[in-house]
Amino acid sequence: MTNEQASDESDNKVVLMLFHNDLRVHDNQTLCTAARLADNGCLLLAYISKLADSVTPNWGQAYHFAQRGLARQQFLTESLADLDASLQDLGNRLLYLNEESVHQDSSTTPLSELIETQQVSDICVSDSADYAQNLAYKALQDRYPHIKWHYESTATLFKSMPTKELPKSFTQFRKKVEYEHDLLSAHKDLVISQTPARLPPVPKTLSSSDYVFEPKTFDDSVQLEPNFKGGEEQALAHLNVYFESDAPSDYKVTRNALDTWGHSTKFSPWLANGSLSVKVLLNRLRQYEQEVVANDSTYWIWFELLWREYFYWYGVIHDKDLFLFKGITQQSPSNRHNKQRFEQWQNGETKYPIINACMKQLNSTGYMSNRGRQLVASAFIHELGLDWRYGATYFEQQLIDYDVSSNWGNWQYLAGVGADPRGCRQFNLKKQTQQHDPDGIFMDKWLS
């Protein structure tokens, strides 16, 4: 092949990047790879609504709810709007493909139409621990075997699992990682992918009106916490504000607060949909430790990031077992689904005031503190005796920081069917209420 022929072939290349859990332009290796592959050709940048559901409509989770909660929808919409603005600044735009608009018995979807009409040659995606998402990618690969696929790591601290095998407990994982990797050094920054200065254009054959992203408007019934606004711009702003404060140095002491903005890091919603890079976050933490203070609290932020890392690889290794009643164990719990008790828990109408307050907070804002999540999950499993998968799925529907591995892994952990050598965890609700809401301020706010 001559150099001229190679150039002509490159000029005709149409590359498609499918955004999923990587809704940002900074430190996004998938975007960098897509831009490089399409350097002399054209680039399509798309987000697909419910790709996993549209490609694999029934993969075994009969306990799934119909749609995302309004707060989660709003946070995602804001994140996509911010991403679209950033891509337009770089000379491209976000294509929004509404797979829900196509009947399940139709062989043509907006995604398949885009791939076929634009003659896509390459598809770029970020690695994911989402079992359903990976099934969807596999279905697309089977349907279009001629297309080259490119996977990049964008969601984790490590490009591959940092231990030879995944330990059965987080403690074993943490010790191995801290022993074998020099990530505790405040002087060692993780390598960050460069943001493209300019993106290749969309194909000329694509109409400017095709697949336009139009942000949905939400009424006043959605009471998203005012400091939570979706998108990379807001994520980076929060990153700066947090580490310019004293909060990191007190995190371990304040992190269990039920309803105070500055008492925990609040990075999880932006980390969950990839508006914020975990490597950028860790680098900023190391900078704080070097310039301000390194103590038990700053270590505990690292500790929590490592929990997130552990659950990611937990999801990769256990894939569909993440959603089984018996989890990754060989013994099923004795709990079962009860519609009435489930609805009482869901609506915050149980006999436990602290649980009711937490659930009303979740239903209103799409967010709940980590301590609150542990309490409501413990009550769901132990006091109410319910099938833990329904609780995990309700969290999936409602949480603005829903992360498939962390959510399902934590529910398994509390149900005694996951990564916990001590078995199931049950919290004393009366004692927890006295510890974390002794004056009833949190309960008064959400139950009044």
CSV table of C-alpha atoms in Angstrom, one decimal:
chain,number,residue,atom,x,y,z
A,1,MET,CA,0.0,0.0,0.0
A,2,THR,CA,1.4,3.4,-1.0
A,3,ASN,CA,1.5,6.4,1.4
A,4,GLU,CA,-1.1,8.1,-0.8
A,5,GLN,CA,-3.4,5.0,-0.5
A,6,ALA,CA,-3.0,5.0,3.3
A,7,SER,CA,-3.9,8.6,3.5
A,8,ASP,CA,-7.0,8.1,1.4
A,9,GLU,CA,-8.1,5.2,3.7
A,10,SER,CA,-7.6,7.4,6.8
A,11,ASP,CA,-9.5,10.3,5.2
A,12,ASN,CA,-12.5,8.0,4.8
A,13,LYS,CA,-12.5,6.7,8.4
A,14,VAL,CA,-15.6,7.4,10.5
A,15,VAL,CA,-15.1,6.8,14.2
A,16,LEU,CA,-17.9,6.5,16.7
A,17,MET,CA,-17.4,7.0,20.4
A,18,LEU,CA,-20.1,5.8,22.8
A,19,PHE,CA,-20.2,7.8,26.0
A,20,HIS,CA,-21.4,5.9,29.1
A,21,ASN,CA,-19.6,6.4,32.4
A,22,ASP,CA,-17.1,8.9,31.0
A,23,LEU,CA,-19.0,12.2,30.6
A,24,ARG,CA,-16.1,14.5,30.4
A,25,VAL,CA,-13.4,15.9,28.1
A,26,HIS,CA,-10.5,16.1,30.7
A,27,ASP,CA,-8.5,12.9,31.4
A,28,ASN,CA,-10.6,10.9,29.0
A,29,GLN,CA,-8.4,8.5,27.1
A,30,THR,CA,-11.3,7.1,25.1
A,31,LEU,CA,-12.0,10.6,23.7
A,32,CYS,CA,-8.3,11.0,22.9
A,33,THR,CA,-8.1,7.6,21.1
A,34,ALA,CA,-11.3,8.4,19.1
A,35,ALA,CA,-9.9,11.8,18.1
A,36,ARG,CA,-6.6,10.2,17.1
A,37,LEU,CA,-8.2,7.5,15.0
A,38,ALA,CA,-10.4,10.0,13.2
A,39,ASP,CA,-7.7,12.6,12.8
A,40,ASN,CA,-8.1,12.8,9.0
A,41,GLY,CA,-11.7,11.5,8.9
A,42,CYS,CA,-14.8,12.2,10.9
A,43,LEU,CA,-15.9,11.7,14.5
A,44,LEU,CA,-19.3,10.8,15.9
A,45,LEU,CA,-19.7,11.3,19.7
A,46,ALA,CA,-22.9,9.7,21.0
A,47,TYR,CA,-24.8,9.0,24.2
A,48,ILE,CA,-27.4,6.3,23.9
A,49,SER,CA,-30.4,6.4,26.2
A,50,LYS,CA,-30.8,2.9,27.8
A,51,LEU,CA,-28.4,1.2,25.4
A,52,ALA,CA,-28.3,-1.9,27.5
A,53,ASP,CA,-32.1,-2.2,27.8
A,54,SER,CA,-32.6,-1.6,24.0
A,55,VAL,CA,-30.1,-4.2,22.9
A,56,THR,CA,-30.7,-6.8,25.7
A,57,PRO,CA,-34.3,-6.0,26.9
A,58,ASN,CA,-34.5,-9.0,29.2
A,59,TRP,CA,-31.4,-10.2,30.9
A,60,GLY,CA,-32.9,-11.6,34.1
A,61,GLN,CA,-33.6,-8.8,36.5
A,62,ALA,CA,-37.3,-9.2,36.9
A,63,TYR,CA,-37.2,-6.9,39.9
A,64,HIS,CA,-36.1,-3.9,37.9
A,65,PHE,CA,-38.2,-0.7,38.0
A,66,ALA,CA,-39.4,1.1,34.8
A,67,GLN,CA,-37.3,4.2,34.8
A,68,ARG,CA,-34.8,6.4,36.6
A,69,GLY,CA,-36.0,8.6,39.4
A,70,LEU,CA,-36.5,12.3,38.5
A,71,ALA,CA,-33.5,13.5,40.5
A,72,ARG,CA,-31.2,11.0,38.8
A,73,GLN,CA,-32.7,12.0,35.4
A,74,GLN,CA,-32.0,15.7,36.1
A,75,PHE,CA,-28.4,15.1,37.2
A,76,LEU,CA,-27.8,13.1,34.1
A,77,THR,CA,-29.4,15.7,31.8
A,78,GLU,CA,-27.3,18.4,33.3
A,79,SER,CA,-24.2,16.3,32.9
A,80,LEU,CA,-25.0,15.7,29.2
A,81,ALA,CA,-25.7,19.3,28.6
A,82,ASP,CA,-22.3,20.3,30.0
A,83,LEU,CA,-20.6,17.6,27.9
A,84,ASP,CA,-22.3,18.8,24.8
A,85,ALA,CA,-21.1,22.4,25.4
A,86,SER,CA,-17.6,21.2,26.0
A,87,LEU,CA,-17.6,19.1,22.8
A,88,GLN,CA,-18.9,22.1,20.8
A,89,ASP,CA,-16.1,24.2,22.1
A,90,LEU,CA,-13.7,21.6,20.6
A,91,GLY,CA,-15.5,21.6,17.2
A,92,ASN,CA,-17.9,18.6,17.5
A,93,ARG,CA,-21.1,18.0,19.4
A,94,LEU,CA,-23.0,15.3,21.4
A,95,LEU,CA,-25.4,13.1,19.5
A,96,TYR,CA,-28.3,11.9,21.7
A,97,LEU,CA,-29.8,8.6,20.5
A,98,ASN,CA,-33.1,7.8,22.1
A,99,GLU,CA,-33.3,4.1,21.9
A,100,GLU,CA,-36.6,4.1,24.0
A,101,SER,CA,-38.4,5.6,21.0
A,102,VAL,CA,-38.0,2.4,19.0
A,103,HIS,CA,-40.3,-0.6,19.5
A,104,GLN,CA,-38.5,-3.7,20.8
A,105,ASP,CA,-39.7,-5.8,17.8
A,106,SER,CA,-38.0,-3.4,15.4
A,107,SER,CA,-34.6,-4.4,14.0
A,108,THR,CA,-33.7,-0.7,13.4
A,109,THR,CA,-32.7,1.6,16.2
A,110,PRO,CA,-31.2,5.1,16.1
A,111,LEU,CA,-27.8,3.6,16.9
A,112,SER,CA,-28.0,1.0,14.1
A,113,GLU,CA,-29.2,3.6,11.7
A,114,LEU,CA,-26.3,5.9,12.6
A,115,ILE,CA,-23.7,3.1,12.2
A,116,GLU,CA,-25.0,2.0,8.9
A,117,THR,CA,-25.8,5.3,7.2
A,118,GLN,CA,-22.5,6.8,8.3
A,119,GLN,CA,-20.5,3.7,7.5
A,120,VAL,CA,-18.7,3.6,10.9
A,121,SER,CA,-15.4,1.9,10.7
A,122,ASP,CA,-14.3,2.0,14.4
A,123,ILE,CA,-16.1,2.2,17.8
A,124,CYS,CA,-14.4,3.5,20.9
A,125,VAL,CA,-15.8,2.9,24.4
A,126,SER,CA,-14.5,3.0,28.0
A,127,ASP,CA,-14.1,-0.1,30.0
A,128,SER,CA,-17.1,-0.8,32.3
A,129,ALA,CA,-18.0,-3.1,35.2
A,130,ASP,CA,-21.6,-2.8,34.1
A,131,TYR,CA,-22.7,-6.3,33.2
A,132,ALA,CA,-25.7,-5.2,31.1
A,133,GLN,CA,-23.7,-2.5,29.3
A,134,ASN,CA,-21.0,-5.1,28.3
A,135,LEU,CA,-23.7,-7.4,27.0
A,136,ALA,CA,-24.9,-4.6,24.9
A,137,TYR,CA,-21.5,-4.0,23.5
A,138,LYS,CA,-21.1,-7.7,22.8
A,139,ALA,CA,-24.4,-7.7,20.9
A,140,LEU,CA,-23.2,-4.8,18.8
A,141,GLN,CA,-19.9,-6.5,18.0
A,142,ASP,CA,-21.8,-9.6,16.9
A,143,ARG,CA,-24.1,-7.5,14.7
A,144,TYR,CA,-21.2,-5.5,13.1
A,145,PRO,CA,-18.2,-7.9,13.0
A,146,HIS,CA,-16.4,-5.7,10.5
A,147,ILE,CA,-16.1,-2.7,12.9
A,148,LYS,CA,-12.9,-2.4,14.9
A,149,TRP,CA,-13.5,-1.9,18.7
A,150,HIS,CA,-11.2,0.1,20.9
A,151,TYR,CA,-11.4,-0.1,24.7
A,152,GLU,CA,-9.8,2.4,27.1
A,153,SER,CA,-9.7,2.7,30.9
A,154,THR,CA,-11.2,5.9,32.2
A,155,ALA,CA,-13.1,5.0,35.5
A,156,THR,CA,-10.4,3.5,37.7
A,157,LEU,CA,-7.0,4.3,39.3
A,158,PHE,CA,-5.5,1.3,37.7
A,159,LYS,CA,-5.7,0.3,34.0
A,160,SER,CA,-6.0,-3.4,35.0
A,161,MET,CA,-6.7,-5.1,38.3
A,162,PRO,CA,-3.9,-4.2,40.6
A,163,THR,CA,-3.7,-7.6,42.2
A,164,LYS,CA,-3.1,-11.0,40.5
A,165,GLU,CA,-6.4,-12.3,41.9
A,166,LEU,CA,-9.2,-10.3,43.5
A,167,PRO,CA,-9.0,-10.9,47.3
A,168,LYS,CA,-12.1,-12.1,49.0
A,169,SER,CA,-12.2,-9.0,51.3
A,170,PHE,CA,-11.5,-5.3,50.9
A,171,THR,CA,-8.9,-5.4,53.7
A,172,GLN,CA,-6.8,-7.9,51.9
A,173,PHE,CA,-7.1,-5.9,48.7
A,174,ARG,CA,-6.1,-2.6,50.4
A,175,LYS,CA,-3.1,-4.2,52.0
A,176,LYS,CA,-1.9,-5.7,48.8
A,177,VAL,CA,-2.4,-2.5,46.8
A,178,GLU,CA,-0.7,-0.3,49.4
A,179,TYR,CA,2.2,-2.8,49.6
A,180,GLU,CA,2.7,-3.4,45.9
A,181,HIS,CA,1.9,0.1,44.5
A,182,ASP,CA,3.4,3.5,45.4
A,183,LEU,CA,0.1,5.4,45.4
A,184,LEU,CA,0.5,6.5,48.9
A,185,SER,CA,3.3,8.9,48.0
A,186,ALA,CA,2.3,12.5,48.0
A,187,HIS,CA,4.9,13.2,45.4
A,188,LYS,CA,3.7,10.8,42.7
A,189,ASP,CA,0.9,12.1,40.5
A,190,LEU,CA,-1.1,9.7,38.3
A,191,VAL,CA,-0.7,10.2,34.6
A,192,ILE,CA,-3.5,12.3,33.2
A,193,SER,CA,-4.7,12.0,29.5
A,194,GLN,CA,-4.3,15.2,27.6
A,195,THR,CA,-7.5,17.0,26.5
A,196,PRO,CA,-7.6,17.3,22.6
A,197,ALA,CA,-7.1,20.9,21.5
A,198,ARG,CA,-9.6,20.3,18.7
A,199,LEU,CA,-11.8,17.4,17.7
A,200,PRO,CA,-12.3,16.1,14.1
A,201,PRO,CA,-15.7,17.1,12.7
A,202,VAL,CA,-18.9,15.2,12.3
A,203,PRO,CA,-19.5,13.7,8.8
A,204,LYS,CA,-20.9,16.2,6.2
A,205,THR,CA,-23.6,13.7,5.5
A,206,LEU,CA,-25.0,14.1,9.0
A,207,SER,CA,-27.7,16.8,9.1
A,208,SER,CA,-27.2,19.4,11.8
A,209,SER,CA,-30.6,18.5,13.1
A,210,ASP,CA,-30.0,14.8,13.4
A,211,TYR,CA,-29.8,13.4,17.0
A,212,VAL,CA,-29.8,16.9,18.6
A,213,PHE,CA,-29.5,16.8,22.4
A,214,GLU,CA,-32.3,18.8,23.9
A,215,PRO,CA,-32.1,19.0,27.7
A,216,LYS,CA,-35.3,18.0,29.4
A,217,THR,CA,-36.8,20.5,31.8
A,218,PHE,CA,-37.9,19.4,35.3
A,219,ASP,CA,-40.6,21.0,37.5
A,220,ASP,CA,-40.2,22.1,41.1
A,221,SER,CA,-41.1,18.6,42.4
A,222,VAL,CA,-37.5,17.7,41.8
A,223,GLN,CA,-35.6,19.0,44.8
A,224,LEU,CA,-32.0,18.1,43.9
A,225,GLU,CA,-29.6,19.2,46.6
A,226,PRO,CA,-28.7,22.7,45.3
A,227,ASN,CA,-24.9,22.1,45.5
A,228,PHE,CA,-25.3,19.0,43.2
A,229,LYS,CA,-25.4,20.1,39.6
A,230,GLY,CA,-24.4,17.7,36.9
A,231,GLY,CA,-21.5,18.2,34.6
A,232,GLU,CA,-17.7,18.4,34.5
A,233,GLU,CA,-17.6,22.1,35.0
A,234,GLN,CA,-19.4,21.8,38.3
A,235,ALA,CA,-17.3,18.7,39.3
A,236,LEU,CA,-14.1,20.6,38.9
A,237,ALA,CA,-15.5,23.6,40.7
A,238,HIS,CA,-16.5,21.4,43.6
A,239,LEU,CA,-13.0,19.8,43.6
A,240,ASN,CA,-11.4,23.2,43.9
A,241,VAL,CA,-13.7,24.5,46.6
A,242,TYR,CA,-13.4,21.3,48.7
A,243,PHE,CA,-9.6,21.2,48.7
A,244,GLU,CA,-9.4,24.9,49.3
A,245,SER,CA,-11.3,24.4,52.6
A,246,ASP,CA,-10.3,22.7,55.8
A,247,ALA,CA,-12.8,19.9,55.2
A,248,PRO,CA,-10.3,17.3,54.0
A,249,SER,CA,-8.3,17.5,57.3
A,250,ASP,CA,-11.4,16.7,59.3
A,251,TYR,CA,-13.1,14.1,57.0
A,252,LYS,CA,-12.7,11.0,59.1
A,253,VAL,CA,-14.4,12.8,62.1
A,254,THR,CA,-17.3,14.3,60.1
A,255,ARG,CA,-17.9,11.8,57.3
A,256,ASN,CA,-20.9,10.0,59.1
A,257,ALA,CA,-23.1,13.1,59.3
A,258,LEU,CA,-26.5,12.5,57.8
A,259,ASP,CA,-27.3,15.8,56.2
A,260,THR,CA,-24.4,18.3,56.2
A,261,TRP,CA,-22.8,19.4,52.9
A,262,GLY,CA,-19.3,19.9,54.0
A,263,HIS,CA,-19.0,16.9,56.3
A,264,SER,CA,-18.3,14.4,53.5
A,265,THR,CA,-16.5,14.9,50.2
A,266,LYS,CA,-19.7,14.6,47.9
A,267,PHE,CA,-17.6,13.6,44.9
A,268,SER,CA,-19.6,10.4,44.3
A,269,PRO,CA,-22.3,11.7,41.8
A,270,TRP,CA,-19.6,13.1,39.4
A,271,LEU,CA,-17.4,10.1,39.8
A,272,ALA,CA,-20.3,7.8,39.1
A,273,ASN,CA,-21.1,9.1,35.6
A,274,GLY,CA,-17.5,10.0,34.9
A,275,SER,CA,-17.9,13.8,34.9
A,276,LEU,CA,-14.9,13.7,37.3
A,277,SER,CA,-11.8,11.6,36.8
A,278,VAL,CA,-10.8,9.6,39.9
A,279,LYS,CA,-7.1,10.2,38.9
A,280,VAL,CA,-7.6,13.9,38.9
A,281,LEU,CA,-9.2,13.7,42.3
A,282,LEU,CA,-6.4,11.6,43.8
A,283,ASN,CA,-3.8,13.9,42.4
A,284,ARG,CA,-5.6,16.8,44.0
A,285,LEU,CA,-5.7,14.9,47.3
A,286,ARG,CA,-2.0,14.3,47.1
A,287,GLN,CA,-1.4,18.0,46.4
A,288,TYR,CA,-3.4,18.9,49.5
A,289,GLU,CA,-1.4,16.4,51.6
A,290,GLN,CA,1.9,17.9,50.3
A,291,GLU,CA,0.9,21.5,50.7
A,292,VAL,CA,-1.5,21.6,53.7
A,293,VAL,CA,-1.6,18.4,55.8
A,294,ALA,CA,-1.5,14.7,55.6
A,295,ASN,CA,-3.3,13.0,58.4
A,296,ASP,CA,-5.8,10.2,59.3
A,297,SER,CA,-8.6,12.1,57.5
A,298,THR,CA,-6.8,12.6,54.2
A,299,TYR,CA,-5.8,9.0,54.3
A,300,TRP,CA,-9.4,8.1,54.8
A,301,ILE,CA,-10.4,9.8,51.6
A,302,TRP,CA,-7.8,7.6,49.9
A,303,PHE,CA,-9.3,4.7,51.8
A,304,GLU,CA,-12.8,5.4,50.4
A,305,LEU,CA,-11.4,5.8,46.8
A,306,LEU,CA,-9.8,2.4,47.3
A,307,TRP,CA,-13.2,0.9,48.3
A,308,ARG,CA,-14.6,2.3,45.1
A,309,GLU,CA,-11.7,0.7,43.2
A,310,TYR,CA,-12.2,-2.7,44.9
A,311,PHE,CA,-15.9,-2.8,44.0
A,312,TYR,CA,-15.2,-1.9,40.4
A,313,TRP,CA,-13.0,-5.0,40.0
A,314,TYR,CA,-15.5,-7.0,42.1
A,315,GLY,CA,-18.1,-6.2,39.5
A,316,VAL,CA,-15.8,-7.1,36.7
A,317,ILE,CA,-14.9,-10.5,38.2
A,318,HIS,CA,-18.4,-11.5,39.4
A,319,ASP,CA,-20.4,-9.9,36.5
A,320,LYS,CA,-23.9,-11.5,36.6
A,321,ASP,CA,-23.4,-12.9,40.1
A,322,LEU,CA,-23.6,-9.3,41.3
A,323,PHE,CA,-27.4,-9.6,40.8
A,324,LEU,CA,-28.1,-13.1,42.2
A,325,PHE,CA,-30.1,-13.6,45.4
A,326,LYS,CA,-27.3,-15.7,46.8
A,327,GLY,CA,-24.7,-13.2,45.6
A,328,ILE,CA,-21.2,-14.6,45.2
A,329,THR,CA,-21.9,-17.2,48.0
A,330,GLN,CA,-23.5,-20.7,47.7
A,331,GLN,CA,-26.2,-20.1,50.2
A,332,SER,CA,-29.4,-18.0,49.6
A,333,PRO,CA,-30.7,-15.8,52.4
A,334,SER,CA,-34.0,-16.6,54.1
A,335,ASN,CA,-35.5,-13.2,53.2
A,336,ARG,CA,-38.3,-12.8,50.7
A,337,HIS,CA,-40.1,-10.0,48.8
A,338,ASN,CA,-43.2,-8.6,50.5
A,339,LYS,CA,-44.9,-5.9,48.5
A,340,GLN,CA,-46.6,-4.1,51.4
A,341,ARG,CA,-43.4,-3.9,53.6
A,342,PHE,CA,-41.3,-2.9,50.6
A,343,GLU,CA,-43.7,0.0,49.8
A,344,GLN,CA,-43.6,1.2,53.4
A,345,TRP,CA,-39.8,1.2,53.3
A,346,GLN,CA,-39.8,2.9,49.9
A,347,ASN,CA,-42.2,5.7,51.0
A,348,GLY,CA,-40.6,6.2,54.4
A,349,GLU,CA,-43.6,4.8,56.3
A,350,THR,CA,-42.0,2.1,58.5
A,351,LYS,CA,-42.0,2.1,62.3
A,352,TYR,CA,-38.4,3.4,62.4
A,353,PRO,CA,-38.2,7.2,62.3
A,354,ILE,CA,-34.5,7.3,61.3
A,355,ILE,CA,-35.2,5.0,58.3
A,356,ASN,CA,-38.2,7.1,57.2
A,357,ALA,CA,-36.2,10.3,57.3
A,358,CYS,CA,-33.5,8.8,55.2
A,359,MET,CA,-35.9,7.4,52.6
A,360,LYS,CA,-37.8,10.7,52.3
A,361,GLN,CA,-34.4,12.5,51.8
A,362,LEU,CA,-33.6,10.0,49.0
A,363,ASN,CA,-37.0,10.3,47.3
A,364,SER,CA,-36.7,14.1,47.4
A,365,THR,CA,-33.1,14.7,46.5
A,366,GLY,CA,-31.7,11.5,44.9
A,367,TYR,CA,-29.0,11.5,47.5
A,368,MET,CA,-28.4,9.9,50.9
A,369,SER,CA,-25.3,9.9,53.2
A,370,ASN,CA,-23.2,6.7,53.3
A,371,ARG,CA,-24.3,6.2,56.9
A,372,GLY,CA,-27.9,6.6,55.9
A,373,ARG,CA,-27.5,4.0,53.2
A,374,GLN,CA,-26.1,1.5,55.6
A,375,LEU,CA,-29.0,2.0,58.0
A,376,VAL,CA,-31.8,1.7,55.5
A,377,ALA,CA,-30.2,-1.3,53.8
A,378,SER,CA,-29.7,-3.0,57.2
A,379,ALA,CA,-33.3,-2.3,58.2
A,380,PHE,CA,-34.6,-3.5,54.8
A,381,ILE,CA,-32.7,-6.8,55.1
A,382,HIS,CA,-32.9,-7.6,58.9
A,383,GLU,CA,-35.8,-5.7,60.4
A,384,LEU,CA,-38.1,-6.0,57.4
A,385,GLY,CA,-36.8,-9.4,56.2
A,386,LEU,CA,-36.9,-8.4,52.5
A,387,ASP,CA,-35.1,-9.6,49.4
A,388,TRP,CA,-32.0,-7.4,49.2
A,389,ARG,CA,-32.2,-7.1,45.4
A,390,TYR,CA,-35.3,-5.0,45.5
A,391,GLY,CA,-33.6,-2.5,47.8
A,392,ALA,CA,-30.5,-2.4,45.6
A,393,THR,CA,-32.7,-1.8,42.5
A,394,TYR,CA,-34.6,1.0,44.2
A,395,PHE,CA,-31.3,2.7,45.0
A,396,GLU,CA,-30.3,2.1,41.3
A,397,GLN,CA,-33.5,4.0,40.3
A,398,GLN,CA,-33.1,6.9,42.7
A,399,LEU,CA,-29.5,7.7,43.5
A,400,ILE,CA,-27.8,10.4,41.5
A,401,ASP,CA,-24.5,8.7,42.3
A,402,TYR,CA,-25.6,5.3,41.3
A,403,ASP,CA,-22.6,3.1,40.4
A,404,VAL,CA,-23.4,-0.5,39.5
A,405,SER,CA,-20.5,-2.2,41.3
A,406,SER,CA,-20.5,0.0,44.5
A,407,ASN,CA,-24.3,-0.2,44.8
A,408,TRP,CA,-24.8,-3.9,44.3
A,409,GLY,CA,-21.5,-4.8,46.0
A,410,ASN,CA,-22.5,-2.9,49.2
A,411,TRP,CA,-25.9,-4.4,49.3
A,412,GLN,CA,-24.4,-7.9,49.0
A,413,TYR,CA,-22.0,-6.9,51.7
A,414,LEU,CA,-24.8,-6.0,54.1
A,415,ALA,CA,-26.9,-9.0,53.1
A,416,GLY,CA,-24.1,-11.4,53.9
A,417,VAL,CA,-23.8,-12.7,50.4
A,418,GLY,CA,-20.8,-10.7,49.3
A,419,ALA,CA,-17.3,-9.7,50.1
A,420,ASP,CA,-17.4,-9.8,53.9
A,421,PRO,CA,-15.8,-12.6,55.9
A,422,ARG,CA,-17.9,-11.7,59.0
A,423,GLY,CA,-21.2,-12.4,57.2
A,424,CYS,CA,-24.3,-10.2,57.3
A,425,ARG,CA,-24.1,-6.8,59.0
A,426,GLN,CA,-27.0,-5.5,61.2
A,427,PHE,CA,-27.1,-2.1,62.7
A,428,ASN,CA,-28.8,-1.2,66.0
A,429,LEU,CA,-31.1,1.5,64.8
A,430,LYS,CA,-31.8,2.9,68.3
A,431,LYS,CA,-28.1,3.2,69.0
A,432,GLN,CA,-27.4,4.7,65.5
A,433,THR,CA,-30.1,7.3,66.0
A,434,GLN,CA,-28.6,8.4,69.3
A,435,GLN,CA,-25.1,8.6,67.8
A,436,HIS,CA,-25.9,10.4,64.5
A,437,ASP,CA,-29.1,12.4,65.2
A,438,PRO,CA,-29.2,12.7,69.0
A,439,ASP,CA,-31.3,16.0,68.9
A,440,GLY,CA,-33.6,14.8,66.1
A,441,ILE,CA,-32.6,17.6,63.8
A,442,PHE,CA,-32.3,15.4,60.7
A,443,MET,CA,-35.6,13.6,61.5
A,444,ASP,CA,-37.4,16.8,62.2
A,445,LYS,CA,-36.3,18.2,58.8
A,446,TRP,CA,-37.4,15.2,56.7
A,447,LEU,CA,-40.4,14.0,58.6
A,448,SER,CA,-42.1,17.4,59.2
